mmCIF file of C-alpha atoms in Angstrom:
data_model
loop_
_atom_site.group_PDB
_atom_site.id
_atom_site.type_symbol
_atom_site.label_atom_id
_atom_site.label_comp_id
_atom_site.label_asym_id
_atom_site.label_seq_id
_atom_site.Cartn_x
_atom_site.Cartn_y
_atom_site.Cartn_z
ATOM 1 C CA MET Q 1 -73.633 52.095 161.001
ATOM 2 C CA LEU Q 2 -73.882 53.172 157.365
ATOM 3 C CA ILE Q 3 -71.282 55.914 157.871
ATOM 4 C CA LYS Q 4 -68.926 53.408 159.481
ATOM 5 C CA ARG Q 5 -69.229 50.988 156.561
ATOM 6 C CA PHE Q 6 -68.659 53.782 154.088
ATOM 7 C CA SER Q 7 -65.567 54.931 156.012
ATOM 8 C CA VAL Q 8 -64.159 51.393 156.029
ATOM 9 C CA TYR Q 9 -64.825 51.088 152.296
ATOM 10 C CA ILE Q 10 -63.036 54.379 151.575
ATOM 11 C CA LEU Q 11 -60.115 53.334 153.761
ATOM 12 C CA ASN Q 12 -59.766 49.959 152.036
ATOM 13 C CA LEU Q 13 -60.012 51.576 148.615
ATOM 14 C CA SER Q 14 -57.366 54.167 149.529
ATOM 15 C CA ILE Q 15 -54.992 51.472 150.760
ATOM 16 C CA LYS Q 16 -55.457 49.474 147.547
ATOM 17 C CA ILE Q 17 -54.793 52.544 145.396
ATOM 18 C CA VAL Q 18 -51.621 53.423 147.331
ATOM 19 C CA LEU Q 19 -50.383 49.829 147.120
ATOM 20 C CA LEU Q 20 -51.084 49.799 143.386
ATOM 21 C CA LEU Q 21 -49.135 53.035 142.866
ATOM 22 C CA ILE Q 22 -46.208 51.747 144.927
ATOM 23 C CA SER Q 23 -46.208 48.420 143.053
ATOM 24 C CA VAL Q 24 -46.206 50.063 139.634
ATOM 25 C CA SER Q 25 -43.562 52.571 140.752
ATOM 26 C CA SER Q 26 -41.409 49.650 141.889
ATOM 27 C CA ILE Q 27 -41.764 47.902 138.538
ATOM 28 C CA THR Q 28 -40.830 50.966 136.504
ATOM 29 C CA SER Q 29 -37.864 51.673 138.811
ATOM 30 C CA LEU Q 30 -36.354 48.177 138.579
ATOM 31 C CA ARG Q 31 -33.467 49.268 136.358
ATOM 32 C CA SER Q 32 -32.115 51.407 139.227
ATOM 33 C CA LEU Q 33 -31.642 48.174 141.187
ATOM 34 C CA VAL Q 34 -28.831 47.066 138.865
ATOM 35 C CA TYR Q 35 -27.681 50.405 137.420
ATOM 36 C CA LEU Q 36 -26.366 53.180 139.618
ATOM 37 C CA ASN Q 37 -26.814 55.883 136.970
ATOM 38 C CA ASN Q 38 -30.550 56.314 136.400
ATOM 39 C CA ASN Q 39 -30.355 59.059 133.770
ATOM 40 C CA GLY Q 40 -30.118 56.846 130.707
ATOM 41 C CA GLY Q 41 -26.320 57.188 130.233
ATOM 42 C CA PHE Q 42 -25.372 53.720 131.399
ATOM 43 C CA SER Q 43 -21.865 52.234 131.291
ATOM 44 C CA SER Q 44 -20.425 48.905 132.389
ATOM 45 C CA SER Q 45 -18.983 50.449 135.559
ATOM 46 C CA ASP Q 46 -22.500 51.362 136.705
ATOM 47 C CA PHE Q 47 -23.638 47.737 136.738
ATOM 48 C CA GLY Q 48 -24.131 46.110 140.131
ATOM 49 C CA PHE Q 49 -26.686 45.664 142.883
ATOM 50 C CA PHE Q 50 -27.964 48.887 144.458
ATOM 51 C CA PRO Q 51 -31.022 48.338 146.724
ATOM 52 C CA LEU Q 52 -30.731 51.759 148.357
ATOM 53 C CA ASN Q 53 -30.668 53.455 144.963
ATOM 54 C CA PHE Q 54 -33.720 51.399 144.010
ATOM 55 C CA LEU Q 55 -35.684 52.528 147.077
ATOM 56 C CA LYS Q 56 -34.770 56.164 146.410
ATOM 57 C CA THR Q 57 -35.953 55.846 142.795
ATOM 58 C CA VAL Q 58 -39.221 54.223 143.857
ATOM 59 C CA TYR Q 59 -39.854 57.079 146.274
ATOM 60 C CA LYS Q 60 -38.975 59.680 143.625
ATOM 61 C CA THR Q 61 -41.225 57.979 141.059
ATOM 62 C CA PHE Q 62 -44.117 57.647 143.513
ATOM 63 C CA THR Q 63 -44.003 61.296 144.636
ATOM 64 C CA HIS Q 64 -43.595 62.544 141.075
ATOM 65 C CA LEU Q 65 -46.882 60.845 140.126
ATOM 66 C CA PHE Q 66 -48.748 63.624 141.922
ATOM 67 C CA SER Q 67 -47.017 66.441 140.026
ATOM 68 C CA LEU Q 68 -47.210 65.154 136.455
ATOM 69 C CA TYR Q 69 -50.011 67.494 135.430
ATOM 70 C CA ASP Q 70 -47.670 70.429 134.758
ATOM 71 C CA SER Q 71 -44.750 68.277 133.620
ATOM 72 C CA THR Q 72 -43.208 67.826 130.191
ATOM 73 C CA PHE Q 73 -41.315 64.927 128.638
ATOM 74 C CA PHE Q 74 -39.124 64.254 125.611
ATOM 75 C CA TYR Q 75 -40.232 61.824 122.932
ATOM 76 C CA LEU Q 76 -38.326 61.303 119.666
ATOM 77 C CA GLY Q 77 -36.365 64.480 120.251
ATOM 78 C CA GLN Q 78 -39.379 66.710 120.862
ATOM 79 C CA GLU Q 79 -40.754 68.092 124.109
ATOM 80 C CA TYR Q 80 -44.425 67.492 124.930
ATOM 81 C CA ALA Q 81 -46.685 68.482 127.797
ATOM 82 C CA VAL Q 82 -47.884 65.371 129.659
ATOM 83 C CA PHE Q 83 -51.426 66.689 129.406
ATOM 84 C CA PRO Q 84 -53.193 66.713 127.005
ATOM 85 C CA TYR Q 85 -50.747 64.468 125.039
ATOM 86 C CA ILE Q 86 -51.256 61.421 127.225
ATOM 87 C CA ILE Q 87 -55.062 61.772 127.135
ATOM 88 C CA ASP Q 88 -55.256 62.236 123.349
ATOM 89 C CA THR Q 89 -53.026 59.247 122.600
ATOM 90 C CA TYR Q 90 -54.807 57.121 125.222
ATOM 91 C CA ILE Q 91 -58.251 57.760 123.747
ATOM 92 C CA TYR Q 92 -56.968 56.991 120.244
ATOM 93 C CA THR Q 93 -55.351 53.710 121.329
ATOM 94 C CA MET Q 94 -58.368 52.604 123.378
ATOM 95 C CA VAL Q 95 -60.725 53.286 120.448
ATOM 96 C CA VAL Q 96 -58.590 51.033 118.239
ATOM 97 C CA LEU Q 97 -58.209 48.353 120.931
ATOM 98 C CA PHE Q 98 -61.861 48.097 121.946
ATOM 99 C CA SER Q 99 -63.118 48.379 118.369
ATOM 100 C CA ALA Q 100 -60.929 45.386 117.554
ATOM 101 C CA PHE Q 101 -62.154 43.621 120.706
ATOM 102 C CA VAL Q 102 -65.829 44.091 119.805
ATOM 103 C CA LEU Q 103 -65.137 43.065 116.198
ATOM 104 C CA THR Q 104 -63.366 39.939 117.453
ATOM 105 C CA ILE Q 105 -66.279 38.854 119.648
ATOM 106 C CA LEU Q 106 -68.951 39.533 116.992
ATOM 107 C CA VAL Q 107 -67.148 37.877 114.069
ATOM 108 C CA SER Q 108 -66.085 34.917 116.221
ATOM 109 C CA PHE Q 109 -69.630 34.398 117.406
ATOM 110 C CA LEU Q 110 -71.065 34.512 113.866
ATOM 111 C CA PHE Q 111 -68.530 32.017 112.496
ATOM 112 C CA SER Q 112 -68.886 29.717 115.520
ATOM 113 C CA TYR Q 113 -72.664 29.758 115.227
ATOM 114 C CA ALA Q 114 -72.501 29.044 111.487
ATOM 115 C CA PHE Q 115 -70.048 26.207 112.179
ATOM 116 C CA LEU Q 116 -72.793 24.228 113.926
ATOM 117 C CA PHE Q 117 -74.675 23.919 110.649
ATOM 118 C CA PHE Q 118 -71.694 22.902 108.495
ATOM 119 C CA SER Q 119 -71.368 19.403 107.133
ATOM 120 C CA LYS Q 120 -68.843 17.087 108.804
ATOM 121 C CA ARG Q 121 -66.449 17.392 105.868
ATOM 122 C CA PHE Q 122 -66.636 21.184 105.841
ATOM 123 C CA LYS Q 123 -66.128 21.261 109.608
ATOM 124 C CA ARG Q 124 -62.850 19.354 109.209
ATOM 125 C CA LEU Q 125 -61.720 21.710 106.448
ATOM 126 C CA PHE Q 126 -62.694 24.754 108.511
ATOM 127 C CA LYS Q 127 -60.742 23.531 111.547
ATOM 128 C CA SER Q 128 -57.692 22.845 109.359
ATOM 129 C CA LEU Q 129 -57.932 26.372 107.938
ATOM 130 C CA LEU Q 130 -58.098 27.831 111.447
ATOM 131 C CA LEU Q 131 -55.027 25.843 112.443
ATOM 132 C CA LEU Q 132 -53.153 27.110 109.390
ATOM 133 C CA ILE Q 133 -54.053 30.768 109.990
ATOM 134 C CA ASP Q 134 -53.241 30.462 113.685
ATOM 135 C CA SER Q 135 -49.684 29.419 112.816
ATOM 136 C CA ILE Q 136 -49.011 32.647 110.866
ATOM 137 C CA PRO Q 137 -47.160 35.297 112.941
ATOM 138 C CA ASP Q 138 -48.936 38.612 113.519
ATOM 139 C CA ILE Q 139 -46.210 40.605 111.805
ATOM 140 C CA ILE Q 140 -46.598 38.598 108.580
ATOM 141 C CA ILE Q 141 -50.329 39.353 108.513
ATOM 142 C CA ILE Q 142 -49.736 43.062 109.143
ATOM 143 C CA LEU Q 143 -47.031 43.413 106.493
ATOM 144 C CA GLY Q 144 -49.067 41.298 104.076
ATOM 145 C CA SER Q 145 -52.126 43.523 104.480
ATOM 146 C CA GLN Q 146 -50.025 46.632 103.920
ATOM 147 C CA LEU Q 147 -48.436 45.119 100.819
ATOM 148 C CA LEU Q 148 -51.870 44.121 99.480
ATOM 149 C CA VAL Q 149 -53.183 47.685 99.822
ATOM 150 C CA ILE Q 150 -50.045 49.077 98.146
ATOM 151 C CA GLN Q 151 -50.261 46.610 95.266
ATOM 152 C CA LEU Q 152 -53.928 47.404 94.781
ATOM 153 C CA TYR Q 153 -53.146 51.123 94.689
ATOM 154 C CA GLN Q 154 -50.334 50.645 92.176
ATOM 155 C CA ALA Q 155 -52.494 48.448 89.943
ATOM 156 C CA THR Q 156 -55.720 50.459 90.015
ATOM 157 C CA GLY Q 157 -54.837 53.883 91.428
ATOM 158 C CA PHE Q 158 -57.537 53.301 94.057
ATOM 159 C CA LYS Q 159 -56.487 54.007 97.644
ATOM 160 C CA LEU Q 160 -58.567 51.473 99.533
ATOM 161 C CA LEU Q 161 -57.316 52.198 103.067
ATOM 162 C CA ARG Q 162 -55.014 54.621 104.806
ATOM 163 C CA LEU Q 163 -51.818 52.801 105.760
ATOM 164 C CA TYR Q 164 -49.811 55.045 108.029
ATOM 165 C CA GLY Q 165 -50.613 57.566 110.723
ATOM 166 C CA PHE Q 166 -48.025 60.238 109.968
ATOM 167 C CA GLY Q 167 -49.550 63.351 111.545
ATOM 168 C CA SER Q 168 -53.081 61.894 111.540
ATOM 169 C CA HIS Q 169 -55.105 58.982 112.890
ATOM 170 C CA VAL Q 170 -55.543 55.741 110.994
ATOM 171 C CA TYR Q 171 -58.218 53.297 112.175
ATOM 172 C CA LEU Q 172 -59.670 50.675 109.839
ATOM 173 C CA LEU Q 173 -56.647 48.616 108.779
ATOM 174 C CA PRO Q 174 -55.052 48.581 112.269
ATOM 175 C CA ILE Q 175 -58.366 47.424 113.756
ATOM 176 C CA ILE Q 176 -58.663 44.648 111.160
ATOM 177 C CA CYS Q 177 -55.061 43.511 111.669
ATOM 178 C CA LEU Q 178 -55.365 43.679 115.456
ATOM 179 C CA SER Q 179 -58.497 41.507 115.468
ATOM 180 C CA PHE Q 180 -57.489 39.000 112.767
ATOM 181 C CA VAL Q 181 -55.483 36.486 114.822
ATOM 182 C CA PRO Q 182 -57.641 36.891 117.982
ATOM 183 C CA ILE Q 183 -60.700 36.118 115.853
ATOM 184 C CA VAL Q 184 -59.147 32.781 114.904
ATOM 185 C CA MET Q 185 -58.231 32.077 118.525
ATOM 186 C CA VAL Q 186 -61.707 32.949 119.849
ATOM 187 C CA ILE Q 187 -63.436 30.960 117.083
ATOM 188 C CA LYS Q 188 -61.462 27.876 118.137
ATOM 189 C CA ILE Q 189 -62.421 28.470 121.771
ATOM 190 C CA MET Q 190 -66.097 29.052 120.988
ATOM 191 C CA ILE Q 191 -66.326 26.053 118.652
ATOM 192 C CA LYS Q 192 -65.006 23.821 121.421
ATOM 193 C CA ILE Q 193 -67.490 25.299 123.908
ATOM 194 C CA PHE Q 194 -70.368 24.982 121.421
ATOM 195 C CA GLU Q 195 -69.524 21.341 120.722
ATOM 196 C CA GLU Q 196 -69.391 20.544 124.442
ATOM 197 C CA GLU Q 197 -72.720 22.284 125.043
ATOM 198 C CA MET Q 198 -74.395 20.472 122.158
ATOM 199 C CA GLU Q 199 -73.521 17.155 123.812
ATOM 200 C CA GLU Q 200 -75.220 18.110 127.081
ATOM 201 C CA GLN Q 201 -78.349 16.214 128.099
ATOM 202 C CA TYR Q 202 -80.542 19.316 128.264
ATOM 203 C CA VAL Q 203 -79.973 19.863 124.525
ATOM 204 C CA GLU Q 204 -80.940 16.304 123.659
ATOM 205 C CA PHE Q 205 -83.977 16.551 125.957
ATOM 206 C CA ALA Q 206 -85.133 19.838 124.394
ATOM 207 C CA ILE Q 207 -84.773 18.450 120.853
ATOM 208 C CA ALA Q 208 -86.604 15.261 121.905
ATOM 209 C CA LYS Q 209 -89.516 17.432 123.098
ATOM 210 C CA GLY Q 210 -89.856 18.838 119.601
ATOM 211 C CA LEU Q 211 -87.817 22.041 119.732
ATOM 212 C CA SER Q 212 -85.705 22.729 116.687
ATOM 213 C CA GLN Q 213 -81.932 22.815 116.942
ATOM 214 C CA THR Q 214 -81.909 26.526 116.087
ATOM 215 C CA THR Q 215 -84.381 27.323 118.876
ATOM 216 C CA VAL Q 216 -82.377 25.366 121.448
ATOM 217 C CA ILE Q 217 -79.163 27.095 120.406
ATOM 218 C CA LEU Q 218 -80.648 30.587 120.490
ATOM 219 C CA ARG Q 219 -82.539 30.170 123.765
ATOM 220 C CA HIS Q 220 -80.167 28.063 125.840
ATOM 221 C CA VAL Q 221 -76.821 27.147 124.294
ATOM 222 C CA ILE Q 222 -75.670 30.669 123.393
ATOM 223 C CA ARG Q 223 -76.222 31.926 126.932
ATOM 224 C CA ASN Q 224 -74.120 29.087 128.356
ATOM 225 C CA VAL Q 225 -71.427 29.659 125.730
ATOM 226 C CA MET Q 226 -71.183 33.338 126.664
ATOM 227 C CA LYS Q 227 -70.886 32.382 130.331
ATOM 228 C CA SER Q 228 -68.045 29.991 129.499
ATOM 229 C CA LEU Q 229 -66.359 32.668 127.384
ATOM 230 C CA TYR Q 230 -66.127 34.875 130.483
ATOM 231 C CA SER Q 231 -63.070 32.968 131.727
ATOM 232 C CA HIS Q 232 -61.218 33.806 128.478
ATOM 233 C CA ILE Q 233 -61.860 37.578 128.498
ATOM 234 C CA GLY Q 234 -58.538 38.339 130.195
ATOM 235 C CA LEU Q 235 -56.610 36.147 127.750
ATOM 236 C CA ILE Q 236 -58.205 37.886 124.744
ATOM 237 C CA TYR Q 237 -57.526 41.373 126.128
ATOM 238 C CA TRP Q 238 -53.857 40.777 126.951
ATOM 239 C CA TYR Q 239 -53.250 38.970 123.664
ATOM 240 C CA MET Q 240 -54.625 41.933 121.729
ATOM 241 C CA LEU Q 241 -52.724 44.377 123.913
ATOM 242 C CA SER Q 242 -49.430 42.601 123.184
ATOM 243 C CA SER Q 243 -50.171 42.788 119.454
ATOM 244 C CA LEU Q 244 -51.055 46.469 119.780
ATOM 245 C CA PHE Q 245 -47.387 47.345 120.356
ATOM 246 C CA ILE Q 246 -46.500 45.908 116.942
ATOM 247 C CA ILE Q 247 -49.552 47.444 115.284
ATOM 248 C CA GLU Q 248 -48.812 50.974 116.482
ATOM 249 C CA PHE Q 249 -45.159 50.673 115.486
ATOM 250 C CA LEU Q 250 -45.690 49.272 111.979
ATOM 251 C CA PHE Q 251 -48.540 51.652 111.154
ATOM 252 C CA GLN Q 252 -46.658 54.609 112.633
ATOM 253 C CA MET Q 253 -49.661 55.463 114.762
ATOM 254 C CA GLN Q 254 -49.527 58.382 117.177
ATOM 255 C CA GLY Q 255 -50.691 56.067 119.919
ATOM 256 C CA PHE Q 256 -50.259 55.399 123.603
ATOM 257 C CA THR Q 257 -48.084 52.265 123.810
ATOM 258 C CA PRO Q 258 -44.730 53.998 122.992
ATOM 259 C CA LEU Q 259 -45.010 55.655 126.426
ATOM 260 C CA LEU Q 260 -44.399 52.197 127.898
ATOM 261 C CA TYR Q 261 -40.999 51.636 126.284
ATOM 262 C CA ARG Q 262 -39.725 54.782 124.526
ATOM 263 C CA VAL Q 263 -39.990 57.295 127.378
ATOM 264 C CA SER Q 264 -37.316 57.294 130.097
ATOM 265 C CA ASP Q 265 -39.486 59.012 132.736
ATOM 266 C CA SER Q 266 -40.444 56.206 135.154
ATOM 267 C CA SER Q 267 -43.325 58.258 136.583
ATOM 268 C CA LEU Q 268 -44.882 58.694 133.165
ATOM 269 C CA THR Q 269 -44.391 55.000 132.427
ATOM 270 C CA SER Q 270 -46.113 54.190 135.727
ATOM 271 C CA VAL Q 271 -49.116 56.305 134.766
ATOM 272 C CA ALA Q 272 -49.199 54.595 131.359
ATOM 273 C CA ILE Q 273 -49.235 51.133 132.981
ATOM 274 C CA ILE Q 274 -52.051 52.129 135.352
ATOM 275 C CA MET Q 275 -54.083 53.556 132.466
ATOM 276 C CA ILE Q 276 -53.629 50.284 130.580
ATOM 277 C CA LEU Q 277 -54.883 48.345 133.621
ATOM 278 C CA ILE Q 278 -58.009 50.475 134.123
ATOM 279 C CA PRO Q 279 -59.960 49.298 131.019
ATOM 280 C CA PHE Q 280 -58.995 45.697 131.781
ATOM 281 C CA GLY Q 281 -60.466 46.048 135.271
ATOM 282 C CA LEU Q 282 -63.642 47.616 133.906
ATOM 283 C CA LEU Q 283 -63.932 44.908 131.257
ATOM 284 C CA LYS Q 284 -63.520 42.145 133.826
ATOM 285 C CA ALA Q 285 -66.040 43.822 136.140
ATOM 286 C CA ALA Q 286 -68.618 44.196 133.340
ATOM 287 C CA SER Q 287 -68.156 40.619 132.128
ATOM 288 C CA PHE Q 288 -68.365 39.322 135.712
ATOM 289 C CA ARG Q 289 -71.598 41.253 136.216
ATOM 290 C CA PHE Q 290 -73.005 39.627 133.084
ATOM 291 C CA TYR Q 291 -71.811 36.217 134.259
ATOM 292 C CA GLU Q 292 -73.289 36.753 137.724
ATOM 293 C CA ARG Q 293 -76.673 37.803 136.331
ATOM 294 C CA SER Q 294 -76.714 34.801 133.998
ATOM 295 C CA VAL Q 295 -76.015 32.424 136.878
ATOM 296 C CA LEU Q 296 -78.745 34.019 139.025
ATOM 297 C CA ASN Q 297 -81.237 33.760 136.156
ATOM 298 C CA ASP Q 298 -80.496 30.063 135.911
#
């Protein structure tokens, strides 16, 4: 019985993996549906509707996925081996992304918690400030931070942070810029959740029994806030991922995201998309496990 269940599980998992690979291969091969020439040298005469060409390209992309290990590709006029290039750039990008993600959650939580103890006037001012910052485009914040570091260096001769990743890795400023706008977004979300929780009857009942507001928040409210934040994990991740494209371009980072739009090899692009999806799946699984345990404990 156990062997049968395990066999069914392996079969279902295999089918899901194959379907995922076919789906991603189809997405990265879409241009062959409207362009007959799939080698990058497109002309107006190639434009049309070519479903058979599309199916052939999907098949070619799918089969090539299993032979990428010994392959090479061209990027910015230079030839690279797929491995270890793709692994090195992936690790670098994921370190920046998840460092910014953790920073976003921690800073947002601290500001949201402190918000509960602000005066009514300061709360209004704080919300207005959040609204103002939220209206500033990401690119303005990035360029402004770079300009600030340059001006500081010119005025004092002190190089506060490394700005660009020419031939090396740069971490701190990209992480700060990547987390800046998401911090504002998550603070607004958490403030709303905190305010809704503070109006619940269990909070009023606990305070009426003699518990301090701080004790109620730390023992009960925070846990419920974190459970409510679970539904926003995907939004935060994809928002930061979309900003990561701009971050890696403006800081000239030797990162992973250029493989998604600067490389013409559809098989390599497919692998890049799958590798981007993997941490999102793990993050959702971990947050769901936390949410599930919290619900069971209740």
